[in-house]
mmCIF file of C-alpha atoms in Angstrom:
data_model
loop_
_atom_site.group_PDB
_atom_site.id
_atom_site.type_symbol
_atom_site.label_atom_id
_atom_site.label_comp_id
_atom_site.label_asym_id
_atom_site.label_seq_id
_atom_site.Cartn_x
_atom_site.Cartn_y
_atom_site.Cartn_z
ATOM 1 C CA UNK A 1 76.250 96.187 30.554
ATOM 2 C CA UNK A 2 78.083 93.064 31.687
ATOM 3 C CA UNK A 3 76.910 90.350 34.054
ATOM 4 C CA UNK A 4 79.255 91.689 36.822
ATOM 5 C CA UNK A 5 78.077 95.181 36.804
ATOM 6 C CA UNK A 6 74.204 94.032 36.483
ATOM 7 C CA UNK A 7 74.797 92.594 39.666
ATOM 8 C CA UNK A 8 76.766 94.614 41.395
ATOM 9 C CA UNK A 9 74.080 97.454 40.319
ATOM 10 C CA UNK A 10 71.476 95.735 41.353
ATOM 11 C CA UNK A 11 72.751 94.788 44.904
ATOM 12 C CA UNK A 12 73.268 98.593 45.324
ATOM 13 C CA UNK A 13 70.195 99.329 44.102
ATOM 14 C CA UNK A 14 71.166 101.076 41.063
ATOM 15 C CA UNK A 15 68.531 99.780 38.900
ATOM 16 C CA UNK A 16 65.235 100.976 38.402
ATOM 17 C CA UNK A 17 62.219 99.311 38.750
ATOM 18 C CA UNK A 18 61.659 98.322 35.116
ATOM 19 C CA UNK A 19 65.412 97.121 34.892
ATOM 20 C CA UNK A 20 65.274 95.328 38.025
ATOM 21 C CA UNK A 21 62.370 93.397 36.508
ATOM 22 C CA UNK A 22 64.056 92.762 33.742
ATOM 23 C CA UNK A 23 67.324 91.180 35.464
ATOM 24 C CA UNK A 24 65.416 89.048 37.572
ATOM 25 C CA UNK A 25 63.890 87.598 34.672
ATOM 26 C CA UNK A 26 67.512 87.166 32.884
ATOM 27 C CA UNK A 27 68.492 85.331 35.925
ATOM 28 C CA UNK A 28 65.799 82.918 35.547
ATOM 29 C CA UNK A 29 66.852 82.164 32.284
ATOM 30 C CA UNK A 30 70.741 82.217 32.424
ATOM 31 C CA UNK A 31 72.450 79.996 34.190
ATOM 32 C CA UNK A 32 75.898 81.774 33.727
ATOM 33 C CA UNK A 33 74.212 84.853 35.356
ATOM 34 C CA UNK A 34 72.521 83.058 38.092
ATOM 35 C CA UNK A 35 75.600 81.421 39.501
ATOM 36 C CA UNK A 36 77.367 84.572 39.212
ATOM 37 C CA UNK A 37 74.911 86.351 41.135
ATOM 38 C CA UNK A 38 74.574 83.658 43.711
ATOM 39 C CA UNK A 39 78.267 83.479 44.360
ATOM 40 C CA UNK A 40 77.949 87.710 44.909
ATOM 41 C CA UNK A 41 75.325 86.687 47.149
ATOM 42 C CA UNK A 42 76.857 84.249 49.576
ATOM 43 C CA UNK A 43 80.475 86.710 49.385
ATOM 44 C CA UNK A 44 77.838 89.039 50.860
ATOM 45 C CA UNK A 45 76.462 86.905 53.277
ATOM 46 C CA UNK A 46 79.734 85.552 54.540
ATOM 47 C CA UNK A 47 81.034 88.949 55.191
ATOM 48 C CA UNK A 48 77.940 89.522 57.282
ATOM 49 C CA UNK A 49 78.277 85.965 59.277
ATOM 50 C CA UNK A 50 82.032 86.919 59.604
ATOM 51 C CA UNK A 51 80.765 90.010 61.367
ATOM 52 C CA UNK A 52 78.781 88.452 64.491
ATOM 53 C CA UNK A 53 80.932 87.228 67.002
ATOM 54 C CA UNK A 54 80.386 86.360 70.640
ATOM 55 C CA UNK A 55 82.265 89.116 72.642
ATOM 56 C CA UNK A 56 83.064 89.409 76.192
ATOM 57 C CA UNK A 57 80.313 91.170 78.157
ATOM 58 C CA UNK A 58 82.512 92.721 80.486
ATOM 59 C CA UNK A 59 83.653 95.850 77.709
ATOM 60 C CA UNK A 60 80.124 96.640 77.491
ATOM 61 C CA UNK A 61 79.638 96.594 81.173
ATOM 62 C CA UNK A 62 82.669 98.537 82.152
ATOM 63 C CA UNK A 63 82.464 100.993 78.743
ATOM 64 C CA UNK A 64 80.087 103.942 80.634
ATOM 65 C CA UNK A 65 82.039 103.799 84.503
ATOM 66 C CA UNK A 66 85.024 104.194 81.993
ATOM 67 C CA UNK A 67 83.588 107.062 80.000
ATOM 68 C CA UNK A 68 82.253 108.867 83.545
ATOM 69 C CA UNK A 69 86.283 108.534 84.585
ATOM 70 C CA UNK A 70 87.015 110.211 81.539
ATOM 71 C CA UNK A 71 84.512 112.568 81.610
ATOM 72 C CA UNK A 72 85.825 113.825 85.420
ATOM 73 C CA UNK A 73 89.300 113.641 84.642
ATOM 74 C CA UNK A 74 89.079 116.429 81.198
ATOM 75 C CA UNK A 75 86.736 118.269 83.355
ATOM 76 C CA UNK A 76 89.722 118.531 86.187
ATOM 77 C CA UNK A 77 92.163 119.171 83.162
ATOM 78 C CA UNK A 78 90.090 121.844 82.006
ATOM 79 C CA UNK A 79 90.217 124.059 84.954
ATOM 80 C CA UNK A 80 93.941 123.522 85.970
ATOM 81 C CA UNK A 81 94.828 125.377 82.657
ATOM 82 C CA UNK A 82 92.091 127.812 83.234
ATOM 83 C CA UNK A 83 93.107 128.259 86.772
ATOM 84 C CA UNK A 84 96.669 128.506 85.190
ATOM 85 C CA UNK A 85 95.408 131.281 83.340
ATOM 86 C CA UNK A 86 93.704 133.422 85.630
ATOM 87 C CA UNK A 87 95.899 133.351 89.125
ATOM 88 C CA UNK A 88 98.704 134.847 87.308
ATOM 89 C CA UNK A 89 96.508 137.220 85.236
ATOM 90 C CA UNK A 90 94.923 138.573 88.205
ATOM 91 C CA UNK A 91 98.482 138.964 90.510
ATOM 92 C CA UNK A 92 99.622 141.185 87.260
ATOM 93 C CA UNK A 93 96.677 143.128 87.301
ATOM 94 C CA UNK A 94 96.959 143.578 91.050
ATOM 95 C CA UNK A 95 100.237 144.153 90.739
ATOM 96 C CA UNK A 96 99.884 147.065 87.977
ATOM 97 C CA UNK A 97 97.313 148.783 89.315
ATOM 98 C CA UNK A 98 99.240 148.412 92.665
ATOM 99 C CA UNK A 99 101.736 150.148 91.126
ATOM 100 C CA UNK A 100 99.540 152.911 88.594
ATOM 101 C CA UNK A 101 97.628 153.706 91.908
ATOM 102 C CA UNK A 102 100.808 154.854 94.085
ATOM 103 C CA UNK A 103 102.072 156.772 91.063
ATOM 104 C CA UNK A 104 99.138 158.835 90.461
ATOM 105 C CA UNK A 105 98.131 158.815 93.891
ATOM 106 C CA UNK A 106 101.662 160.318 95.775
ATOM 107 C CA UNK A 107 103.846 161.893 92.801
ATOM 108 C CA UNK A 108 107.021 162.996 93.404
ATOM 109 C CA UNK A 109 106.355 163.968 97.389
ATOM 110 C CA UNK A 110 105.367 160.089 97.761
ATOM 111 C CA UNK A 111 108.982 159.397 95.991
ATOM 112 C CA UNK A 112 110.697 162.018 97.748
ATOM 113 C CA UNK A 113 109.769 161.725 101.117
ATOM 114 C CA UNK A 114 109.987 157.673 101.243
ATOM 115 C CA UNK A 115 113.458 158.177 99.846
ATOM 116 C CA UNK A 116 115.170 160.851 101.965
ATOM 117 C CA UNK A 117 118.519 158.919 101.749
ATOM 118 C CA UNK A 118 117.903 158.880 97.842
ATOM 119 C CA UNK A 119 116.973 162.543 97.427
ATOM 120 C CA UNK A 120 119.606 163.434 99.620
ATOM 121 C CA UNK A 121 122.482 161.406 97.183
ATOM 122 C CA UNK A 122 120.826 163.271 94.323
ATOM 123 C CA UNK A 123 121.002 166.925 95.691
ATOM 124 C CA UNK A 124 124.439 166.234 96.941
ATOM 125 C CA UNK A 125 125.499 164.866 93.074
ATOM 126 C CA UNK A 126 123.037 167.692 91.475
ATOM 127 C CA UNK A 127 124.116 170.593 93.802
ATOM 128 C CA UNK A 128 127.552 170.721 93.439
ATOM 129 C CA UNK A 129 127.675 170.411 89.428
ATOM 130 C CA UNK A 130 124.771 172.586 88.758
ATOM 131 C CA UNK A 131 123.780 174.697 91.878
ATOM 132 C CA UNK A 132 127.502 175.609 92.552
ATOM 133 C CA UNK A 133 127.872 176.218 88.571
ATOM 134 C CA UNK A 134 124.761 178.572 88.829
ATOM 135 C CA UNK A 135 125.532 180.096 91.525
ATOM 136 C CA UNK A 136 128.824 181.322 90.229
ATOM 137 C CA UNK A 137 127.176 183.021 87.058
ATOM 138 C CA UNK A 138 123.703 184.208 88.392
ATOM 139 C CA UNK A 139 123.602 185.181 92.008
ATOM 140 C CA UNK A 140 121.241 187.733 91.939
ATOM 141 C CA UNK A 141 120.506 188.281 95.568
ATOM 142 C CA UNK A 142 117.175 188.010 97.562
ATOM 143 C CA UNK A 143 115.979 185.674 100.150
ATOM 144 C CA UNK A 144 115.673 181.807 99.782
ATOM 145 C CA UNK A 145 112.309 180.855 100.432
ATOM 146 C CA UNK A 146 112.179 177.228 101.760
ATOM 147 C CA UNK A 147 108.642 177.314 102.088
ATOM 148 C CA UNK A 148 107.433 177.942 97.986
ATOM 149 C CA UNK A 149 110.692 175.362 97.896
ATOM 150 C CA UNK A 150 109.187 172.742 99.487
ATOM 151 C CA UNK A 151 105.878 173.398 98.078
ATOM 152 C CA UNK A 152 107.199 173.333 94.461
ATOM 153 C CA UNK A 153 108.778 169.811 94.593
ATOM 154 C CA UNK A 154 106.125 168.878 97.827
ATOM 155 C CA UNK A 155 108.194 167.761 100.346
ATOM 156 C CA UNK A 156 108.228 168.562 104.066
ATOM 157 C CA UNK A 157 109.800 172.348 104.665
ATOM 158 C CA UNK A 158 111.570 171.320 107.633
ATOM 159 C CA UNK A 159 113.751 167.864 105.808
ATOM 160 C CA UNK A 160 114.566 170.186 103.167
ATOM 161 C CA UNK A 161 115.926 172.749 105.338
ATOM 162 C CA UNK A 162 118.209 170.183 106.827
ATOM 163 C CA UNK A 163 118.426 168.731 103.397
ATOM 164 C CA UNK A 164 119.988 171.527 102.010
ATOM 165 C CA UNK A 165 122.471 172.344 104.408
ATOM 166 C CA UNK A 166 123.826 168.903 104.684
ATOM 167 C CA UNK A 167 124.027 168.669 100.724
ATOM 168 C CA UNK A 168 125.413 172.401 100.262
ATOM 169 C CA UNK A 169 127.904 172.383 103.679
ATOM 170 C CA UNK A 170 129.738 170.518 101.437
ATOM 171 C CA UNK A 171 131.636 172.865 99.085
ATOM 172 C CA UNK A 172 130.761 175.841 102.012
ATOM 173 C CA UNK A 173 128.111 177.983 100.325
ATOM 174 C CA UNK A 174 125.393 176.722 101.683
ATOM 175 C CA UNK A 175 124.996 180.947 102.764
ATOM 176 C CA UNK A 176 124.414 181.547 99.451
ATOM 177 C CA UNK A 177 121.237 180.210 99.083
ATOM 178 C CA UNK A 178 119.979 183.034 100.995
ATOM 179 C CA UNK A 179 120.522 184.805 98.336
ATOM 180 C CA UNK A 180 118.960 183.377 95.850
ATOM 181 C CA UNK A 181 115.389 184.442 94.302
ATOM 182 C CA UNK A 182 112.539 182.415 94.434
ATOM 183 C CA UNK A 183 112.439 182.208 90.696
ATOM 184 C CA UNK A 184 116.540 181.038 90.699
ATOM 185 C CA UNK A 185 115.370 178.884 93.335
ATOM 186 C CA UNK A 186 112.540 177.242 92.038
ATOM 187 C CA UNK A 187 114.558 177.507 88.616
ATOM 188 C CA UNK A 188 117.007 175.152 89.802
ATOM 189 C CA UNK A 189 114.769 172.764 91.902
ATOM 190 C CA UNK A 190 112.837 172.308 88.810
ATOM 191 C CA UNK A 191 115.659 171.440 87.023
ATOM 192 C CA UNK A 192 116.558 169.013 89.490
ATOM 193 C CA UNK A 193 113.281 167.399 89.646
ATOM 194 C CA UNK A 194 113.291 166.960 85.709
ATOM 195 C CA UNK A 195 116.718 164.943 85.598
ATOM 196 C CA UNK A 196 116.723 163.397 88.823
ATOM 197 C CA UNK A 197 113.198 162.300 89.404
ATOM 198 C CA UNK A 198 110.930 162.677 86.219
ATOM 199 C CA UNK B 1 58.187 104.350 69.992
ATOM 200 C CA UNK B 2 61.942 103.879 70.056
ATOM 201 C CA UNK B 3 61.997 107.752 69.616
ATOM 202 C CA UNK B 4 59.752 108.744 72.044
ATOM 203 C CA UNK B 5 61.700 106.593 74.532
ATOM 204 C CA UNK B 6 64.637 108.365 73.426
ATOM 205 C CA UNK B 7 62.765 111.972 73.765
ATOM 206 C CA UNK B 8 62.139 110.712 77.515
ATOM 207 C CA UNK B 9 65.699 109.845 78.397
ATOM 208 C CA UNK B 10 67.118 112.961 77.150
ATOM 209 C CA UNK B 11 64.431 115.130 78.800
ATOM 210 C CA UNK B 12 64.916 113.065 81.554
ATOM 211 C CA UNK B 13 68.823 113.850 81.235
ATOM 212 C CA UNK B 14 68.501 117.300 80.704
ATOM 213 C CA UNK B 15 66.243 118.002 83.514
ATOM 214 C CA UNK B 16 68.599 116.421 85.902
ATOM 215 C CA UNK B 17 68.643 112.837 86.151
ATOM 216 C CA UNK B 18 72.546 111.760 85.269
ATOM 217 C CA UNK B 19 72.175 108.585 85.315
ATOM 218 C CA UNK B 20 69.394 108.546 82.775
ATOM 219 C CA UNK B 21 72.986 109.133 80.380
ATOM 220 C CA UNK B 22 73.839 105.404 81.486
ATOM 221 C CA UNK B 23 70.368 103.982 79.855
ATOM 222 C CA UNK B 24 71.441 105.915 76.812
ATOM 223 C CA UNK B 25 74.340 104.756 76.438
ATOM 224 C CA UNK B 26 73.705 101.469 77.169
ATOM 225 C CA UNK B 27 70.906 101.650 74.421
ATOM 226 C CA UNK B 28 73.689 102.645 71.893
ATOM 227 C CA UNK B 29 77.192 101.388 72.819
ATOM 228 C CA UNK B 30 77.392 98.384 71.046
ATOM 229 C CA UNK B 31 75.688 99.648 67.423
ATOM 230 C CA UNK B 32 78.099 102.788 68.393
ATOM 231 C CA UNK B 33 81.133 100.253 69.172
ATOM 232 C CA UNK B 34 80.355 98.163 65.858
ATOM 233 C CA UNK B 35 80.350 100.404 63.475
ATOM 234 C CA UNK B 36 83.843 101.823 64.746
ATOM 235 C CA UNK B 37 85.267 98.531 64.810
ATOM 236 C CA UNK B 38 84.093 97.879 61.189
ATOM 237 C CA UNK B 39 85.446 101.159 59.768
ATOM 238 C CA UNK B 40 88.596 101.092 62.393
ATOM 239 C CA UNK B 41 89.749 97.528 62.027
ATOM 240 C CA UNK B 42 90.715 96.454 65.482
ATOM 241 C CA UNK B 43 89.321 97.004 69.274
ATOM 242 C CA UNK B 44 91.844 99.103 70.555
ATOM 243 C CA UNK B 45 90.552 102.122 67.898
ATOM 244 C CA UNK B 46 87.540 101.402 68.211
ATOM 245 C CA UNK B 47 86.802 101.492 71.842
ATOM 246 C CA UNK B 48 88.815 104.888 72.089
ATOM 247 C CA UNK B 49 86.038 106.524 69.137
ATOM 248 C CA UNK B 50 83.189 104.331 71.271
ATOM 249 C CA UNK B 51 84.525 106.136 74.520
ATOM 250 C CA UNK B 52 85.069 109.798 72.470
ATOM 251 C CA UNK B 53 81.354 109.607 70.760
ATOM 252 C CA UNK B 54 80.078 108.463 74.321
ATOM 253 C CA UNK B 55 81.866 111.376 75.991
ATOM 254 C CA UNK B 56 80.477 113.931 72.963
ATOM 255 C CA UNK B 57 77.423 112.538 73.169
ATOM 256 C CA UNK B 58 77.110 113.460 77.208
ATOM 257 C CA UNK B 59 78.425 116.745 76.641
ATOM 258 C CA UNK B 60 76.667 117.767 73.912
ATOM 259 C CA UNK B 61 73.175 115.892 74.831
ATOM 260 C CA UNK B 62 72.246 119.892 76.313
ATOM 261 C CA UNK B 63 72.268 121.190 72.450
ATOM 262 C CA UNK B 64 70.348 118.407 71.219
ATOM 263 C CA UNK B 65 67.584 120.341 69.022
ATOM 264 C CA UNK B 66 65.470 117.248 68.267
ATOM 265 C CA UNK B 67 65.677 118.006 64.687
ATOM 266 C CA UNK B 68 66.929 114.449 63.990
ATOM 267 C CA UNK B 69 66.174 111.032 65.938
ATOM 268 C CA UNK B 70 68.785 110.902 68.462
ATOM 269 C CA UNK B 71 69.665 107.550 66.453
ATOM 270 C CA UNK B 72 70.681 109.809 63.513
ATOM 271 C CA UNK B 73 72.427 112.122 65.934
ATOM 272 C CA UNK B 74 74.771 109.537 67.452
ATOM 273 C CA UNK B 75 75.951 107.861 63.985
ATOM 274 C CA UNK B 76 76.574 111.298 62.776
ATOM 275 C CA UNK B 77 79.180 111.433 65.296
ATOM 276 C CA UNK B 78 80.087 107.865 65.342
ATOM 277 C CA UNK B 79 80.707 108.371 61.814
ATOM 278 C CA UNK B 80 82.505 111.788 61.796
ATOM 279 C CA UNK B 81 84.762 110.431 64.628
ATOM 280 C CA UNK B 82 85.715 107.122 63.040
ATOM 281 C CA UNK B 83 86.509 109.061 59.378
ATOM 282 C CA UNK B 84 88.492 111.439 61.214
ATOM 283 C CA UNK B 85 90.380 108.478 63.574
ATOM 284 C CA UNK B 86 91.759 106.942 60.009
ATOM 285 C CA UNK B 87 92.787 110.741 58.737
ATOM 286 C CA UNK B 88 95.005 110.583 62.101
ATOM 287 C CA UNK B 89 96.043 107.119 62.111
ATOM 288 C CA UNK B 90 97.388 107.474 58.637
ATOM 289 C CA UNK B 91 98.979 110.836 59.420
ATOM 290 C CA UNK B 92 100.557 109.403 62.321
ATOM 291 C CA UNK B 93 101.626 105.921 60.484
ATOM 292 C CA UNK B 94 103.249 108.618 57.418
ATOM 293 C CA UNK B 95 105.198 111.043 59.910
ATOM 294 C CA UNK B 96 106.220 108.154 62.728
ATOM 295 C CA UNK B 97 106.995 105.384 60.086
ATOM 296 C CA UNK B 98 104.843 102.702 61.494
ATOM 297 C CA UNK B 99 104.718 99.670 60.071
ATOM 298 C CA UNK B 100 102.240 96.689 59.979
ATOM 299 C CA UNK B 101 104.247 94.874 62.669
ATOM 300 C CA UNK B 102 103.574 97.981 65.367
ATOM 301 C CA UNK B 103 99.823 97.639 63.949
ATOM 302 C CA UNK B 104 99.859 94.005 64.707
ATOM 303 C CA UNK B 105 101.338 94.068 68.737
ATOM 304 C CA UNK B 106 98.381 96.574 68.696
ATOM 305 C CA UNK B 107 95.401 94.593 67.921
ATOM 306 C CA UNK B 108 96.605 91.831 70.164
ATOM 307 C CA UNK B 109 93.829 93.574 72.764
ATOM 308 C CA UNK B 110 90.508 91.895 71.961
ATOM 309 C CA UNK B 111 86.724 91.567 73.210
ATOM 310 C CA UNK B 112 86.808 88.835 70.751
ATOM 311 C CA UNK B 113 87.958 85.746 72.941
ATOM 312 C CA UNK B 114 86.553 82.694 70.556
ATOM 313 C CA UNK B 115 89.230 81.835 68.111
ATOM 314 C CA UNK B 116 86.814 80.697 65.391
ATOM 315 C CA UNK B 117 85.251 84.219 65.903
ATOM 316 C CA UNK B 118 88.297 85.902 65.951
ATOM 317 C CA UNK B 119 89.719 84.597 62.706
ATOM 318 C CA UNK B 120 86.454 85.077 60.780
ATOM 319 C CA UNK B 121 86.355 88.916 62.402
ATOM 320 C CA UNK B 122 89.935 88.890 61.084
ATOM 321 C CA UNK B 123 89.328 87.877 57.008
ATOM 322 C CA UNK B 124 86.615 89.930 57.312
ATOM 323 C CA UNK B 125 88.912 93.131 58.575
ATOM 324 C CA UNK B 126 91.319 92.337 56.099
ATOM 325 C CA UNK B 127 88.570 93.012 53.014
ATOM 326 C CA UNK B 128 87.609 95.876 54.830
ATOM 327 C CA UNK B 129 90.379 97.896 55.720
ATOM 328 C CA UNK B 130 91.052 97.603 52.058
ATOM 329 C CA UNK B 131 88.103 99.849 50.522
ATOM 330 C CA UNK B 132 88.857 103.208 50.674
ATOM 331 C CA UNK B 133 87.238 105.144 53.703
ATOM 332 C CA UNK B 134 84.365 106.553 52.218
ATOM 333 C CA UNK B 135 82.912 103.750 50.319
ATOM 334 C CA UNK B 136 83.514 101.376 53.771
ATOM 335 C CA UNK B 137 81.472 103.859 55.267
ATOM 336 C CA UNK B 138 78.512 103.534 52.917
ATOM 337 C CA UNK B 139 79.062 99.541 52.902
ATOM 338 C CA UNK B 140 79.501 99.354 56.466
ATOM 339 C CA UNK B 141 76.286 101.684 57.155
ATOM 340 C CA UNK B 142 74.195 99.346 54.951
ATOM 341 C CA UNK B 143 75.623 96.156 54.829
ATOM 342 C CA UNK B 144 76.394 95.915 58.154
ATOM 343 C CA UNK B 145 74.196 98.151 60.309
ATOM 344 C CA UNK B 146 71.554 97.791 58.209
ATOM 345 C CA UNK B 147 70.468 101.402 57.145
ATOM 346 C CA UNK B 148 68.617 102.212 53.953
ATOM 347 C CA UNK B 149 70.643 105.185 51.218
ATOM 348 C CA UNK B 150 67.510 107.394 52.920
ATOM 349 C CA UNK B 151 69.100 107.417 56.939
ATOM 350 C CA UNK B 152 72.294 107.198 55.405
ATOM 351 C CA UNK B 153 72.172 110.107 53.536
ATOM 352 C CA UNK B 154 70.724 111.745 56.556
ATOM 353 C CA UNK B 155 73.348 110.660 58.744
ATOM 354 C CA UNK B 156 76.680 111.554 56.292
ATOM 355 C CA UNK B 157 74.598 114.360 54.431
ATOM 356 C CA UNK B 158 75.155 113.277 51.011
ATOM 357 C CA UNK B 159 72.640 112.540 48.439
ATOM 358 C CA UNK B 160 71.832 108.508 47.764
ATOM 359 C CA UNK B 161 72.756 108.973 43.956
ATOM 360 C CA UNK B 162 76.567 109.144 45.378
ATOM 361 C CA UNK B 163 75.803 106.983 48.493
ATOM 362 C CA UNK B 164 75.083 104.403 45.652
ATOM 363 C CA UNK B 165 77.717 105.035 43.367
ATOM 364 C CA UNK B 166 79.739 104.199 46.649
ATOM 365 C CA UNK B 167 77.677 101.361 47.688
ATOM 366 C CA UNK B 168 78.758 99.993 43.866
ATOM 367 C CA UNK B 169 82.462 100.632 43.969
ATOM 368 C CA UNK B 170 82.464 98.880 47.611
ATOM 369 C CA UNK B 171 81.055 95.936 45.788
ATOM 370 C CA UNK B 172 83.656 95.785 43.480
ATOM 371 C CA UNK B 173 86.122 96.242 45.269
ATOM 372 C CA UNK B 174 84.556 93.596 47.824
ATOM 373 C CA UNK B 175 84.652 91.193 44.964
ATOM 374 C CA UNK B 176 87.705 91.340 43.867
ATOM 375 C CA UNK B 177 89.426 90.787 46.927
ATOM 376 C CA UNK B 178 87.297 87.914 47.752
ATOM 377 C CA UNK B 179 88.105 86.368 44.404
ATOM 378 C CA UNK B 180 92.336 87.186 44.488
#
C-alpha cells in the first residue's frame, strides 16, 4: 500500500483499528508521509471553508410562502383535469342511458307514433313494392282487421286506419285490404316492421 | 430531544395545526437547500429540489410511520430528488444539446451576493460537479453535512462497506483535481 492510498483510506475510514494505529505511528516518523497527509488535510478543509458562505436571508424567508403557492396552485391543477374527466364522463353516461331507457322503455310504438310523417313515407315506399306485389299473388280473401294490426306493430288503431288509406289510395287498392287475412296481414306488417324499423 | 420536538410538530401537523408545517420547514430548509446545492451545482436547481422535497415533505408528512427520525426521512428525499434532478438534467442537456454557455446564463441567479464567497462556492462547485453522482453523494453527506457511514447508510440504504469504498474514490478523485 502506497502513501496516497494509506491516506486516502484512512480519511474514509477504511482502516481498522490496529492499522490505523499503525499509520499514525508511520506519520510520526516519516516526514514524506506527514506532509502528504497534511496537504490531504488542508485540500479537505478548504473544500469545507469554500462551502460556508454568507447568503441572503431573504430565500430562506420567502422559501415556505413560495412552497404554500405551489402547493395551492398543483392542488387547483389537480382537479381541473379531474373535473375534465368527470363532466364529460357523466353527460355520456346521461346521455346513454338517456337513450337505452327510451329504447327499452317505448319500442317500436314510441318510434312509430312520434314519427307519423316517417312511418307514413315508409308504408307509402313499402306498400306499393311489396303489399301491391303480394297482393297480386296471394289475395286470399277475409276481413282486414285493423285492430290485431295495430296491436301487432302497437300503434294507435285509428292513425293506422287513416294511415293506410292515405298510403294505399295511391295505386287504388286500398279495397283490397279488406280482403286480406289477419295472418297475410300481420304477415306483411311484420315484414315491414323488420326492414323498415328493426 | 431534537426528535421528540420533531414527534410534536408532526403530531401537531397531523392533528390540524398547518402552520406547525412552517416550523418544520424552517427547522430543515437550509440543511435541505445545502445539500441540493452541493450535489446540484448552482441555486437555480437547487431551490427547485428545496421547493419539491418541501412540497413532498407536506404532502406526505400524513404517511409518516415514525420508523425513522424525521431527519432521516427528509434527506432520504432530499437525496432521492437531487440524484434524480442530475438523471434529468443530463437527459435534457443529451436530447436539447445544451451546452456550458446555456448552463452558465443559468447560474447567474444567486443567494450568494459576496464575491469572495461566491468565487470560493464556485472552485469548490467546479471539484464537485466533477465526481460522479454517487460518490458526491457519499462525500457531500459526510464531508459536508456531517453524517457518519451509519445515518448515511440509513438514509441511501446501502451498506457502509460501499458507502466507504465511495467515500475513497471521492477522495481520489478530490485529489486529483485539486492537484491538476
Amino acid at each position: 500500500m502506497n502513501n496516497e492510498e494509506k491516506i486516502l483510506k484512512y480519511f474514509s475510514d477504511n482502516l481498522t483499528k490496529e492499522e490505523k494505529i499503525t499509520f499514525e505511528k508511520e506519520i510520526e516518523n516519516s516526514e514524506e508521509l506527514k506532509l502528504e497527509f497534511e496537504k490531504m488535510e488542508k485540500i479537505l478543509s478548504n473544500l469545507k471553508n469554500n462551502s460556508e458562505a454568507e447568503v441572503d436571508d431573504k430565500y430562506f424567508i420567502n422559501l415556505m410562502p413560495n412552497v404554500r403557492k405551489r402547493i395551492s396552485k398543483e392542488n387547483k391543477f389537480i382537479t381541473i383535469p379531474r373535473l375534465a374527466i368527470i363532466l364529460p364522463l357523466v353527460a355520456v353516461i346521461l346521455i346513454t342511458s338517456f337513450i337505452i331507457n327510451n329504447s327499452f322503455n317505448s319500442g317500436v310504438s314510441f318510434s312509430l307514433n312520434d314519427n307519423s310523417e316517417m312511418l307514413s313515407e315508409v308504408l307509402e315506399e313499402a306498400s306499393v313494392n311489396q303489399l301491391s306485389e303480394y297482393l297480386d299473388l296471394n289475395l286470399t280473401g277475409g276481413e282486414t282487421d285493423f285492430a290485431v294490426l295495430s296491436n301487432e306493430i302497437e300503434v294507435d288503431e285509428d292513425n293506422l286506419i287513416n294511415l293506410g288509406k292515405s298510403t294505399l289510395k295511391s295505386f287504388d287498392e286500398y279495397e283490397l285490404i279488406n280482403n286480406l287475412s289477419e295472418e297475410e296481414v300481420g304477415e306483411i306488417y311484420n315484414k315491414l316492421l323488420k326492414t323498415k324499423f328493426l | 430531544m431534537a426528535v421528540d420536538k420533531d414527534t410534536e410538530l408532526i403530531e401537531d401537523f397531523l392533528g390540524g395545526n398547518d402552520s406547525a408545517f412552517n416550523k418544520i420547514a424552517a427547522k430543515y430548509q437550509q440543511k435541505i437547500y445545502w445539500h441540493a446545492r452541493r450535489m446540484l451545482g448552482n441555486h437555480i436547481d437547487a431551490d427547485e429540489v428545496t421547493q419539491e422535497v418541501l412540497i413532498v415533505i407536506y404532502k406526505k408528512l400524513k404517511d409518516f410511520k415514525f420508523n425513522s427520525s424525521l431527519f432521516t426521512w427528509i434527506f432520504r428525499i432530499t437525496t432521492t430528488r437531487s440524484l434524480n434532478y442530475i438523471k434529468k438534467r443530463q437527459a435534457k442537456k443529451f436530447l436539447f444539446f445544451l451546452d456550458e454557455e446555456q448552463k452558465e446564463i443559468k447560474t447567474t441567479e444567486d443567494i450568494i451576493k459576496n464575491v469572495e464567497d461566491k468565487e470560493k462556492m464556485e472552485s469548490l462547485q467546479k471539484v464537485l460537479n466533477k465526481i460522479p453522482a454517487k460518490q458526491r453523494e457519499v462525500f457531500v453527506l459526510r464531508h459536508f453535512d456531517g453524517l457518519t457511514y451509519e445515518e448515511i447508510s440509513e438514509i441511501t440504504g446501502k451498506s457502509t462497506g460501499g458507502l466507504k469504498a465511495n467515500y475513497f474514490h471521492a477522495l481520489k478523485k478530490v485529489k486529483e483535481l485539486i492537484n491538476e
